[in-house]
PDB file of C-alpha atoms in Angstrom:
ATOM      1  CA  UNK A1179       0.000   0.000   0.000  1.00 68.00           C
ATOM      2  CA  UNK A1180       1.375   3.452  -0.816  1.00 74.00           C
ATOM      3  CA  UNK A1181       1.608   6.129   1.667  1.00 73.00           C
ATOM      4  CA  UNK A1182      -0.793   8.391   2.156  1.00 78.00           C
ATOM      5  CA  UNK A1183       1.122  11.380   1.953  1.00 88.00           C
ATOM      6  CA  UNK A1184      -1.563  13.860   2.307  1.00 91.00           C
ATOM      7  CA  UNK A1185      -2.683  12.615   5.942  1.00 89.00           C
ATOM      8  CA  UNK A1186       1.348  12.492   6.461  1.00 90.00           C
ATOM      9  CA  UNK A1187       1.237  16.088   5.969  1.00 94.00           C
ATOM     10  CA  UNK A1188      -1.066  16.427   8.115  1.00 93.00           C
ATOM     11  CA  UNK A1189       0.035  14.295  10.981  1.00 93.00           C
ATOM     12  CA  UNK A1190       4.004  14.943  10.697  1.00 94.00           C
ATOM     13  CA  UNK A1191       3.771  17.827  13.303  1.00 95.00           C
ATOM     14  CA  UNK A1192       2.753  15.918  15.503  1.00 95.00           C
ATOM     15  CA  UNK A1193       4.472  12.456  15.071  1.00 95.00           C
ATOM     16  CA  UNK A1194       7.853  15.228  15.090  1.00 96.00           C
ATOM     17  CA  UNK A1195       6.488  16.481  18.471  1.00 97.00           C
ATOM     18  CA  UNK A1196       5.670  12.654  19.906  1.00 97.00           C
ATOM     19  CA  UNK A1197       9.096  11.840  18.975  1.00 97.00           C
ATOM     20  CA  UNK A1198      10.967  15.133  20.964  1.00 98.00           C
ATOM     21  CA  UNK A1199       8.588  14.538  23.500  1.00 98.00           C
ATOM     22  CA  UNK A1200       9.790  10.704  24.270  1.00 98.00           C
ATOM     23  CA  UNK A1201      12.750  12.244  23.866  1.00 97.00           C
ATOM     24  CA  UNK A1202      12.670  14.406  26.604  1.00 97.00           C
ATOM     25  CA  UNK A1203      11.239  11.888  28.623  1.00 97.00           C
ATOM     26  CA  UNK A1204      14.420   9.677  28.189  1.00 97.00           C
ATOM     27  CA  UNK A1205      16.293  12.495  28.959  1.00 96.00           C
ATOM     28  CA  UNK A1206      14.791  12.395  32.364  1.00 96.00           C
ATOM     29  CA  UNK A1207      14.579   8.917  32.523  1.00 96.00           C
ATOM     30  CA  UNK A1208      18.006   8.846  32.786  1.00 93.00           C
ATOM     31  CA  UNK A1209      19.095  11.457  35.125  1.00 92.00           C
ATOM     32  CA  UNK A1210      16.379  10.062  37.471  1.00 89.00           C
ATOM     33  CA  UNK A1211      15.990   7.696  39.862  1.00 77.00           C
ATOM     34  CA  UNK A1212      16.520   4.481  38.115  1.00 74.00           C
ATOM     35  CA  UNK A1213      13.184   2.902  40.737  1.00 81.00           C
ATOM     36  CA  UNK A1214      11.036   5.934  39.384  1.00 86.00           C
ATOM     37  CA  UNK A1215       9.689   4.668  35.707  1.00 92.00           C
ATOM     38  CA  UNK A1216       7.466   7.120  35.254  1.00 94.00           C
ATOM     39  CA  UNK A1217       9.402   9.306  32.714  1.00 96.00           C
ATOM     40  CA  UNK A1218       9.802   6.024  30.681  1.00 95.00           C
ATOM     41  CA  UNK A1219       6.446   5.116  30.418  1.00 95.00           C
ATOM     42  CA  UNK A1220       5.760   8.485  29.158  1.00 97.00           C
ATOM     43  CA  UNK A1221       8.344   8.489  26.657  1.00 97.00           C
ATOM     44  CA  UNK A1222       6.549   4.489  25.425  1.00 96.00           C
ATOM     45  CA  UNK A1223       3.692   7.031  25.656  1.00 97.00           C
ATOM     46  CA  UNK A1224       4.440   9.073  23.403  1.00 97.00           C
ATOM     47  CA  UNK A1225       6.247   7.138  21.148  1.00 96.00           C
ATOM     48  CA  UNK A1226       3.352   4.875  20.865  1.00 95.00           C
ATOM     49  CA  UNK A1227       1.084   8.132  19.881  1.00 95.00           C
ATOM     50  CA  UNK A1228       3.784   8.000  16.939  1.00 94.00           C
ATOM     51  CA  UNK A1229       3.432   4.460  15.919  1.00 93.00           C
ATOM     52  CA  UNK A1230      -0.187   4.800  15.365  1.00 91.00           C
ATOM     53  CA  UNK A1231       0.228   7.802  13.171  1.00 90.00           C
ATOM     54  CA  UNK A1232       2.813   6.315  11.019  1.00 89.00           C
ATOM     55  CA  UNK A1233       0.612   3.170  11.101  1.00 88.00           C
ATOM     56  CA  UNK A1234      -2.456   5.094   9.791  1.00 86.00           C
ATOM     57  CA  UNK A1235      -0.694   6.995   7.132  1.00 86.00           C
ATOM     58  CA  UNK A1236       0.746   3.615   5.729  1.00 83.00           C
ATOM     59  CA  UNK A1237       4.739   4.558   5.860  1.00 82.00           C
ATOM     60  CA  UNK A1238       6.103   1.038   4.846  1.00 83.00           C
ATOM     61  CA  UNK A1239       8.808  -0.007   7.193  1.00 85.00           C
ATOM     62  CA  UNK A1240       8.835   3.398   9.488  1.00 87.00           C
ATOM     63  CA  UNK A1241       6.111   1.365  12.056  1.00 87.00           C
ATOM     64  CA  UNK A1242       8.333  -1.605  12.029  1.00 90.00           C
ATOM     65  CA  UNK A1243      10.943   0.933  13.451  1.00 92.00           C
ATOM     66  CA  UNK A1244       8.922   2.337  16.042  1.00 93.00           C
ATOM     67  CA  UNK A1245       7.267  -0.742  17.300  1.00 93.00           C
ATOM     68  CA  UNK A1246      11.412  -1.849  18.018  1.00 95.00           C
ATOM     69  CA  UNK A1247      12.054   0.939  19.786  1.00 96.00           C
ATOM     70  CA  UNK A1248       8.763   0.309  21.882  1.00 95.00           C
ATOM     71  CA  UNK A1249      10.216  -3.343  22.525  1.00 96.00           C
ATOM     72  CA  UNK A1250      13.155  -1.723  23.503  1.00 96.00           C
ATOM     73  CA  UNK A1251      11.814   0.572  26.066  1.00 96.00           C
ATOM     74  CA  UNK A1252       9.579  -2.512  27.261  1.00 96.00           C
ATOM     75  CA  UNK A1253      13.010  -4.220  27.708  1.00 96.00           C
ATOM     76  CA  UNK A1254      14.265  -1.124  29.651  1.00 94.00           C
ATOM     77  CA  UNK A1255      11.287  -1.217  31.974  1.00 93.00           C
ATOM     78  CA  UNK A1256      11.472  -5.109  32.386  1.00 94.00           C
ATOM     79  CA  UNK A1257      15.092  -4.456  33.506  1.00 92.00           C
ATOM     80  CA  UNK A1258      16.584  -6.702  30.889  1.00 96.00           C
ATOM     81  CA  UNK A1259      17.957  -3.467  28.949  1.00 95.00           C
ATOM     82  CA  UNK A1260      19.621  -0.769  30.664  1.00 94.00           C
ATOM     83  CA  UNK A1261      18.876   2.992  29.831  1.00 94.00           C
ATOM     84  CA  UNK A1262      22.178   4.425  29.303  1.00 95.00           C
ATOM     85  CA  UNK A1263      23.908   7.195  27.315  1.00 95.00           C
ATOM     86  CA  UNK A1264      24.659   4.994  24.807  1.00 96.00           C
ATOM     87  CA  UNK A1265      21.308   3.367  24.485  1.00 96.00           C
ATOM     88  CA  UNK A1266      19.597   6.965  24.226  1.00 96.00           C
ATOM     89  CA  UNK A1267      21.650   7.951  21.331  1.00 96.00           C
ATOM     90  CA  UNK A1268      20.418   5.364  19.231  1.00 95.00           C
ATOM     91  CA  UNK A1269      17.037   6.109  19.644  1.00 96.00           C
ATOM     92  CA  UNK A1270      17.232   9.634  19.447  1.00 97.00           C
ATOM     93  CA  UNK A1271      19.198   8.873  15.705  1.00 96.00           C
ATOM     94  CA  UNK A1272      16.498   6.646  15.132  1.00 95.00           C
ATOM     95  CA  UNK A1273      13.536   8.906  15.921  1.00 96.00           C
ATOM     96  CA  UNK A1274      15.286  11.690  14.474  1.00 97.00           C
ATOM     97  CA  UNK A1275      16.293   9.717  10.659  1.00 95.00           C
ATOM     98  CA  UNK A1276      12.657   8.718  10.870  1.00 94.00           C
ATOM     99  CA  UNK A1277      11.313  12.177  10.513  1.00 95.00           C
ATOM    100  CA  UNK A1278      14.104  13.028   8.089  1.00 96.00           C
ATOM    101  CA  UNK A1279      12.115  10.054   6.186  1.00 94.00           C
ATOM    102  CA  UNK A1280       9.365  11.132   6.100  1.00 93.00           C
ATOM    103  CA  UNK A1281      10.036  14.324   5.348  1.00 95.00           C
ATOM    104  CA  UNK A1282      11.848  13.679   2.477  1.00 94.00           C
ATOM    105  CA  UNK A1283       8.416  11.431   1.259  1.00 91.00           C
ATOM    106  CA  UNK A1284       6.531  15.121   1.294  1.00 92.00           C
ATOM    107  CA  UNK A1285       9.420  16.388  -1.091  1.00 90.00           C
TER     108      UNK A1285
END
């Protein structure tokens, strides 16, 4: 199925504003008291908000990304991943060559 691009265009503000805001919540995550999971579950909050945009606009392959980095954080809050410096970078390349992706698609 193509994308739609015209609900993409729509919707990309706010997937781009999901994203910084799980962002952010990582951020926090991190700094904060590894017992206190709240900031994570925000950020798998609002990334999730993101992964059912992308899914409803049809952007092959981009919801396959974001439902990873939703296992990921799942791992994080299990305890079998640790949230670490390292571990945030990816995701914010990830989240951040994601809406590079898409929009290049509006282009």
């Amino acid at each position: 199925m193509a994308p739609d691009l015209v609900t993409l265009s729509w919707c990309l503000g706010e997937i781009r504003e999901s994203l910084a805001q799980a962002d952010r919540h990582l951020g926090r995550q991190l700094e904060s008291d590894a017992e206190d999971s709240s900031s994570l579950r925000a950020a798998r909050a609002a990334l999730h908000q993101a992964h059912g945009a992308l899914r409803v606009v049809a952007v092959e392959g981009v919801p396959l990304l974001t439902q990873e980095a939703e296992n990921l954080l799942d791992a994080v809050e299990s305890g079998d991943v640790t949230l670490n410096g390292s571990v945030l970078a990816r995701l914010q390349r990830a989240f951040q060559a994601l809406v590079e992706y898409c929009e290049e698609l509006l282009r």
